[in-house]
Coordinates of C-alpha atoms and ligand atoms in Angstrom, one line a residue:
M1 CA -19.4 40.8 -16.9
P2 CA -20.1 39.6 -13.3
A3 CA -21.2 36.0 -13.1
S4 CA -24.8 35.4 -12.6
P5 CA -25.8 33.7 -9.3
R6 CA -26.9 30.7 -11.3
A7 CA -23.4 30.3 -12.6
V8 CA -21.8 30.0 -9.2
V9 CA -24.4 28.2 -7.2
A10 CA -24.6 24.5 -7.8
S11 CA -27.9 23.1 -9.0
P12 CA -29.7 20.7 -6.7
V13 CA -28.5 17.7 -8.8
Q14 CA -24.9 19.0 -8.6
M15 CA -25.3 19.5 -4.9
I16 CA -26.4 15.9 -4.4
S17 CA -23.5 14.5 -6.5
L18 CA -21.1 16.8 -4.6
R19 CA -22.5 15.5 -1.3
V20 CA -22.1 11.9 -2.5
E21 CA -18.5 12.6 -3.5
E22 CA -18.0 14.3 -0.1
Q23 CA -19.3 11.2 1.7
R24 CA -16.9 9.1 -0.3
L25 CA -13.9 10.8 1.1
V26 CA -12.1 8.7 3.6
R27 CA -11.2 10.2 6.9
I28 CA -8.7 8.7 9.3
G29 CA -8.5 10.8 12.5
P30 CA -7.7 14.4 11.4
Y31 CA -6.7 13.3 7.9
T32 CA -8.9 13.4 4.9
L33 CA -7.3 11.2 2.3
P34 CA -6.8 12.6 -1.2
S35 CA -8.0 9.3 -2.6
R36 CA -9.7 6.1 -1.4
V37 CA -7.2 3.9 -3.2
V38 CA -4.2 3.2 -1.1
L39 CA -0.9 1.3 -1.4
A40 CA -0.6 -2.0 0.6
P41 CA 2.3 -2.3 3.0
M42 CA 4.8 -4.7 1.4
A43 CA 8.1 -5.6 3.1
G44 CA 10.9 -5.3 0.6
V45 CA 8.9 -3.2 -1.7
T46 CA 7.2 -0.2 -0.1
D47 CA 10.4 1.7 0.8
R48 CA 10.4 5.4 0.8
P49 CA 11.2 5.9 -2.9
F50 CA 8.3 3.6 -3.9
R51 CA 5.9 5.2 -1.4
V52 CA 6.7 8.6 -2.8
L53 CA 6.3 7.4 -6.3
C54 CA 2.9 5.8 -5.6
R55 CA 1.7 8.9 -3.7
R56 CA 2.7 11.0 -6.7
F57 CA 0.4 8.8 -8.9
G58 CA -2.5 9.3 -6.5
A59 CA -2.3 6.6 -3.8
G60 CA -4.3 8.1 -0.9
L61 CA -2.0 6.6 1.7
A62 CA 1.2 4.5 1.7
A63 CA 2.4 2.6 4.8
S64 CA 6.0 1.8 5.5
E65 CA 7.4 -1.6 5.4
M66 CA 6.7 -3.3 8.7
I67 CA 9.0 -2.4 11.6
T68 CA 9.5 -4.8 14.4
A69 CA 8.3 -3.7 17.9
D70 CA 11.6 -5.1 19.3
Q71 CA 13.7 -1.9 19.6
R72 CA 16.9 -4.0 20.1
L73 CA 16.8 -4.6 16.3
W74 CA 16.4 -0.9 15.4
H75 CA 20.1 -0.2 15.1
T76 CA 20.4 -2.2 11.8
P77 CA 20.7 -0.2 8.6
K78 CA 17.5 -2.0 7.4
S79 CA 15.4 -0.8 10.3
R80 CA 16.8 2.7 10.2
Q81 CA 15.9 2.9 6.5
R82 CA 12.4 1.7 7.2
M83 CA 12.0 4.5 9.7
N84 CA 13.2 7.2 7.3
H85 CA 10.3 9.4 6.1
E86 CA 12.2 12.5 4.9
G87 CA 10.3 14.4 2.2
E88 CA 7.3 12.0 2.3
P89 CA 3.9 13.6 2.0
A90 CA 1.6 13.5 5.0
P91 CA 0.1 11.5 6.6
R92 CA 3.2 9.3 7.2
V93 CA 2.1 5.8 8.1
V94 CA 4.4 3.4 10.0
Q95 CA 3.5 -0.3 10.2
L96 CA 4.5 -2.1 13.3
T97 CA 4.6 -5.8 13.9
G98 CA 4.9 -7.7 17.2
A99 CA 2.9 -9.5 19.8
D100 CA 3.7 -7.8 23.1
P101 CA 1.3 -5.0 23.9
N102 CA 3.9 -3.0 25.9
A103 CA 6.6 -3.4 23.3
L104 CA 4.2 -2.3 20.6
A105 CA 3.0 0.6 22.6
Q106 CA 6.5 1.8 23.2
A107 CA 7.5 1.2 19.6
A108 CA 4.4 3.3 18.5
R109 CA 5.4 6.1 20.8
A110 CA 9.0 6.1 19.5
N111 CA 7.9 6.1 15.9
V112 CA 5.5 9.0 16.5
A113 CA 8.5 10.9 18.0
L114 CA 10.3 10.1 14.7
G115 CA 7.5 11.6 12.6
A116 CA 4.9 8.9 12.2
E117 CA 1.4 10.5 11.8
I118 CA -0.5 7.2 11.7
I119 CA 0.5 3.9 13.3
D120 CA -0.6 0.8 11.4
L121 CA -0.6 -2.6 13.1
N122 CA 0.2 -5.7 11.1
M123 CA -2.1 -8.6 11.8
G124 CA -2.2 -9.7 8.2
C125 CA 1.2 -10.9 7.3
P126 CA 1.5 -14.8 7.0
A127 CA 5.3 -14.9 6.6
K128 CA 6.8 -17.6 8.7
K129 CA 9.4 -15.3 10.2
V130 CA 6.6 -13.2 11.6
C131 CA 4.2 -16.0 12.5
G132 CA 7.0 -18.0 14.0
R133 CA 7.1 -15.3 16.7
A134 CA 3.3 -15.3 16.8
C135 CA 3.0 -11.9 15.2
G136 CA 1.2 -10.8 12.1
S137 CA -1.8 -12.9 11.2
A138 CA -1.0 -15.5 13.8
L139 CA -2.5 -13.1 16.3
L140 CA -5.9 -13.5 14.8
C141 CA -6.5 -16.8 16.7
D142 CA -6.0 -15.0 20.1
E143 CA -8.8 -12.4 20.3
S144 CA -8.0 -11.3 23.9
L145 CA -4.4 -10.6 22.9
V146 CA -5.6 -8.7 19.9
A147 CA -7.7 -6.5 22.2
R148 CA -4.9 -6.0 24.7
I149 CA -2.5 -4.9 21.9
L150 CA -5.0 -2.6 20.3
E151 CA -5.9 -0.9 23.5
A152 CA -2.3 -0.5 24.6
V153 CA -1.2 1.1 21.3
V154 CA -4.3 3.4 21.0
R155 CA -3.7 4.5 24.6
A156 CA 0.0 5.1 24.0
V157 CA -0.2 7.6 21.1
D158 CA -2.2 10.6 20.2
V159 CA -2.2 9.8 16.4
P160 CA -4.7 7.5 14.7
V161 CA -4.0 3.7 14.9
T162 CA -5.1 1.6 12.0
L163 CA -5.1 -2.2 11.7
K164 CA -4.5 -4.6 8.8
I165 CA -5.9 -8.1 9.1
R166 CA -6.9 -11.2 7.1
T167 CA -10.4 -12.6 7.1
G168 CA -9.4 -15.1 9.8
W169 CA -7.0 -17.8 10.9
D170 CA -8.2 -20.4 8.4
R171 CA -11.4 -21.2 6.4
E172 CA -13.0 -22.8 9.5
H173 CA -12.1 -19.8 11.6
R174 CA -13.0 -16.7 9.7
N175 CA -13.3 -14.4 12.7
G176 CA -12.6 -11.2 10.8
V177 CA -16.0 -9.7 11.9
D178 CA -15.2 -10.3 15.6
I179 CA -11.7 -8.9 15.2
A180 CA -13.1 -5.9 13.4
R181 CA -15.5 -5.2 16.2
I182 CA -12.7 -5.5 18.8
A183 CA -10.7 -3.1 16.7
E184 CA -13.5 -0.6 16.6
S185 CA -14.3 -0.7 20.3
S186 CA -10.5 -0.4 21.1
G187 CA -10.4 2.9 19.2
V188 CA -8.8 1.8 16.0
A189 CA -9.4 4.5 13.3
A190 CA -9.5 2.3 10.2
L191 CA -9.2 -1.2 9.0
A192 CA -7.7 -2.9 6.0
V193 CA -8.8 -6.5 5.3
H194 CA -7.1 -8.9 2.9
G195 CA -9.7 -11.3 1.6
R196 CA -7.8 -14.5 2.5
T197 CA -7.2 -16.4 5.7
R198 CA -3.8 -16.8 7.2
A199 CA -3.8 -20.5 6.1
D200 CA -4.6 -19.5 2.5
F201 CA -1.2 -17.7 2.4
Y202 CA -1.5 -16.3 -1.2
E203 CA -3.2 -19.4 -2.6
G204 CA -6.5 -19.3 -4.5
V205 CA -8.5 -16.1 -5.0
A206 CA -9.4 -13.4 -2.5
E207 CA -13.0 -13.6 -1.3
Y208 CA -14.9 -10.4 -0.5
H209 CA -18.0 -11.8 1.4
T210 CA -16.2 -11.5 4.7
I211 CA -15.1 -8.0 3.9
R212 CA -18.7 -7.1 3.1
A213 CA -19.8 -8.6 6.4
I214 CA -17.1 -6.6 8.3
K215 CA -18.1 -3.4 6.6
A216 CA -21.7 -4.0 7.6
R217 CA -20.8 -4.4 11.3
V218 CA -18.4 -1.5 11.9
R219 CA -18.5 2.2 11.4
I220 CA -14.8 2.9 11.0
P221 CA -13.5 3.1 7.4
V222 CA -12.7 -0.3 5.9
F223 CA -10.3 -0.9 3.0
A224 CA -10.9 -4.0 0.9
N225 CA -7.7 -5.7 -0.2
G226 CA -6.7 -8.7 -2.3
D227 CA -6.3 -9.4 -6.0
I228 CA -7.4 -5.9 -7.1
G229 CA -5.4 -5.4 -10.3
T230 CA -7.6 -3.2 -12.5
P231 CA -9.8 -0.1 -12.2
Q232 CA -12.8 -2.2 -13.0
K233 CA -12.0 -4.7 -10.3
A234 CA -11.6 -1.9 -7.8
R235 CA -15.1 -0.6 -8.8
E236 CA -16.6 -4.1 -8.5
V237 CA -15.0 -4.8 -5.1
L238 CA -16.2 -1.4 -3.7
D239 CA -19.7 -2.0 -5.0
F240 CA -19.9 -5.6 -3.6
T241 CA -18.3 -4.9 -0.2
G242 CA -19.5 -1.4 0.4
A243 CA -16.0 -0.7 1.6
D244 CA -14.8 2.9 1.9
G245 CA -11.7 2.3 -0.1
V246 CA -9.5 -0.3 -1.8
M247 CA -5.9 -1.3 -1.0
I248 CA -3.6 -2.4 -3.9
G249 CA -0.4 -4.4 -3.4
R250 CA 1.1 -6.6 -6.1
A251 CA -0.6 -4.9 -9.0
S252 CA 1.6 -1.8 -8.3
H253 CA 4.8 -3.8 -8.9
G254 CA 6.4 -2.3 -12.0
A255 CA 3.2 -0.2 -12.4
P256 CA 3.0 2.5 -9.7
W257 CA 0.8 4.5 -12.2
I258 CA -2.0 2.1 -11.5
F259 CA -3.3 4.5 -8.8
R260 CA -3.9 7.2 -11.5
A261 CA -6.0 4.8 -13.6
V262 CA -8.0 3.5 -10.7
N263 CA -8.7 7.0 -9.3
A264 CA -9.9 8.2 -12.7
H265 CA -12.2 5.3 -13.1
L266 CA -13.7 5.6 -9.6
R267 CA -14.1 9.4 -9.7
E268 CA -15.2 10.0 -13.2
G269 CA -15.8 6.6 -14.7
I270 CA -13.3 7.3 -17.4
E271 CA -10.1 5.7 -18.7
T272 CA -7.1 8.0 -18.2
P273 CA -5.3 9.2 -21.3
A274 CA -2.4 6.8 -21.8
L275 CA 1.0 7.9 -20.5
Q276 CA 3.6 8.4 -23.3
R277 CA 6.4 5.8 -23.4
T278 CA 8.9 8.7 -22.9
E279 CA 7.1 9.6 -19.7
L280 CA 7.3 6.1 -18.4
R281 CA 11.0 5.9 -19.3
D282 CA 11.6 9.1 -17.3
I283 CA 9.6 7.7 -14.3
I284 CA 11.7 4.6 -14.3
L285 CA 14.9 6.4 -14.5
D286 CA 13.8 8.8 -11.7
H287 CA 12.9 5.8 -9.6
L288 CA 16.4 4.3 -10.1
D289 CA 18.0 7.6 -9.1
A290 CA 15.8 7.7 -6.0
L291 CA 16.8 4.2 -5.1
Y292 CA 20.5 4.8 -5.6
S293 CA 20.5 7.9 -3.4
F294 CA 18.3 6.3 -0.7
Y295 CA 20.3 3.0 -0.4
G296 CA 23.7 3.9 -1.7
E297 CA 25.8 2.0 -4.2
E298 CA 25.8 -1.6 -2.9
S299 CA 22.2 -2.0 -1.8
G300 CA 21.0 0.4 -4.4
V301 CA 22.0 -1.8 -7.4
R302 CA 20.5 -4.9 -5.6
I303 CA 17.2 -3.4 -4.7
A304 CA 16.8 -1.7 -8.1
R305 CA 17.1 -5.1 -9.8
K306 CA 13.7 -6.2 -8.3
H307 CA 11.9 -3.1 -9.6
L308 CA 13.7 -3.3 -13.0
G309 CA 12.6 -6.9 -13.3
W310 CA 9.0 -5.8 -12.8
Y311 CA 9.3 -2.9 -15.2
C312 CA 10.8 -5.3 -17.8
E313 CA 7.9 -7.7 -17.4
Q314 CA 5.3 -4.9 -17.5
L315 CA 6.7 -2.9 -20.4
L316 CA 9.4 -4.7 -22.4
G317 CA 7.9 -8.2 -22.3
S318 CA 11.1 -9.3 -20.6
P319 CA 13.4 -9.9 -23.6
A320 CA 16.2 -12.2 -22.3
H321 CA 19.1 -9.9 -23.3
A322 CA 17.7 -6.8 -21.7
R323 CA 16.9 -8.7 -18.5
R324 CA 20.4 -10.3 -18.5
E325 CA 22.1 -6.9 -18.8
L326 CA 19.9 -5.1 -16.2
M327 CA 20.1 -7.9 -13.7
G328 CA 23.8 -8.6 -14.3
A329 CA 25.1 -5.1 -13.9
A330 CA 27.5 -4.9 -11.0
D331 CA 27.2 -1.3 -10.1
T332 CA 24.7 1.5 -10.3
A333 CA 26.4 3.3 -13.2
A334 CA 26.3 0.2 -15.4
Q335 CA 22.8 -0.6 -14.3
F336 CA 21.6 2.9 -15.0
A337 CA 23.3 3.0 -18.5
H338 CA 21.6 -0.3 -19.4
A339 CA 18.3 1.0 -18.3
V340 CA 18.7 4.2 -20.3
K341 CA 19.6 2.1 -23.4
H342 CA 16.7 -0.4 -23.2
F343 CA 14.0 2.0 -22.1
D344 CA 15.2 4.6 -24.6
H345 CA 14.9 2.1 -27.4
W346 CA 11.5 1.0 -26.1
A347 CA 10.3 4.6 -25.9
S348 CA 11.5 5.4 -29.4
V349 CA 9.4 2.6 -31.0
A350 CA 5.8 3.8 -30.3
S351 CA 3.9 6.3 -28.3
A352 CA 1.5 5.7 -25.5
W353 CA 1.2 2.9 -22.9
A354 CA -0.5 2.9 -19.5
Ligands
FMN401 C1 6.2 -8.9 -1.2 C2 5.1 -8.7 -0.2 C3 5.4 -8.2 1.1 C4 4.3 -8.0 2.0 N1 4.6 -7.5 3.2 C5 3.6 -7.1 4.0 C6 3.8 -6.4 5.2 O1 5.0 -6.1 5.6 N2 2.8 -6.1 6.0 C7 1.5 -6.4 5.7 O2 0.5 -6.1 6.4 N3 1.2 -7.1 4.5 C8 2.2 -7.4 3.7 N4 1.9 -8.0 2.5 C9 0.5 -8.3 2.1 C10 0.0 -7.1 1.3 O3 -0.1 -5.9 2.0 C11 -1.4 -7.4 0.7 O4 -2.3 -7.7 1.8 C12 -1.4 -8.7 -0.2 O5 -0.4 -8.6 -1.1 C13 -2.8 -8.8 -0.9 O6 -3.0 -7.7 -1.7 P1 -2.7 -7.7 -3.3 O7 -3.5 -8.9 -3.9 O8 -3.2 -6.4 -3.8 O9 -1.2 -7.9 -3.5 C14 3.0 -8.3 1.6 C15 2.7 -8.8 0.3 C16 3.7 -9.0 -0.6 C17 3.4 -9.5 -2.0

């Protein structure tokens, strides 16, 4: 029987809610993100295997670990790995760090040639190594340099340029709103704001008032970042700041499935059915496989330790003997065998988890 017109045409109420949903989609240049919950760039964490994993669980975007604008350092295995995006879903985001407008512009152009589809600029990282060279969040105290960098990079590439900042240099100099306005007028396509100042480092709690003030003053999409660790917190921060999306960093450590839960809560106001322990075990073992094949034997076993530590903490409650075996394994075969043993045992005990 043919469907009646009423069955296929949305009611006025449905139309309104569809329109609201439509407005909530975040657009960055030509890209409409599949979700407004994105993974934060994290050096030493957001390598290609982790980005792919988080995207699989619904992260709307996942930027690379930061890459220096100094091309003399690009020959190292570490830099080459950071620029590897094979098999990654679009849009591929490369984060650059540096303080020289020309060097950043050239680095942006080179990364676009290598497959970057969005260039993200790091003015949020407080790490000494970065700030020692007056990069990252150290740039926030020099607004004219910020403008020159942003203009040079936007002019250099024909892909969207995004910016990640903190709320300011220190609590007496919260110039996030000024920086955001400079960014918008320089042609930056979206902004992520960590609700701490550079001087706060990771101390205290993130504040969202400055993010709310920034959102009120610019028209480009704004992602709120800092201490968002649960679906409920994501909802609260979105409601309070009016931001277009949220960015999640540390809460994804050992829990890449957090994006699934946050998406479900934001889209439908529901809790996702829990993942089975056997599914989680398989995700972890697949992650190990991906790390081993991306990094090879020596670095693979070392980098996997960090993720295994987090998975242990999240799921196993970190029993000392399991930790010792997983951390102490000297090669990938032994490490994988220990992971199979411990997570198999854990999966056999009970059913659902996250
Ligand atoms: C291990 C680690 C590495 C980080 N590296 C970067 C980086 O390379 N670039 C950057 O913009 N921010 C970096 N950050 C900051 C995060 O992107 C994020 O702003 C911060 O962790 C706050 O978000 P969260 O509370 O959700 O973790 C890093 C954070 C951590 C914990």
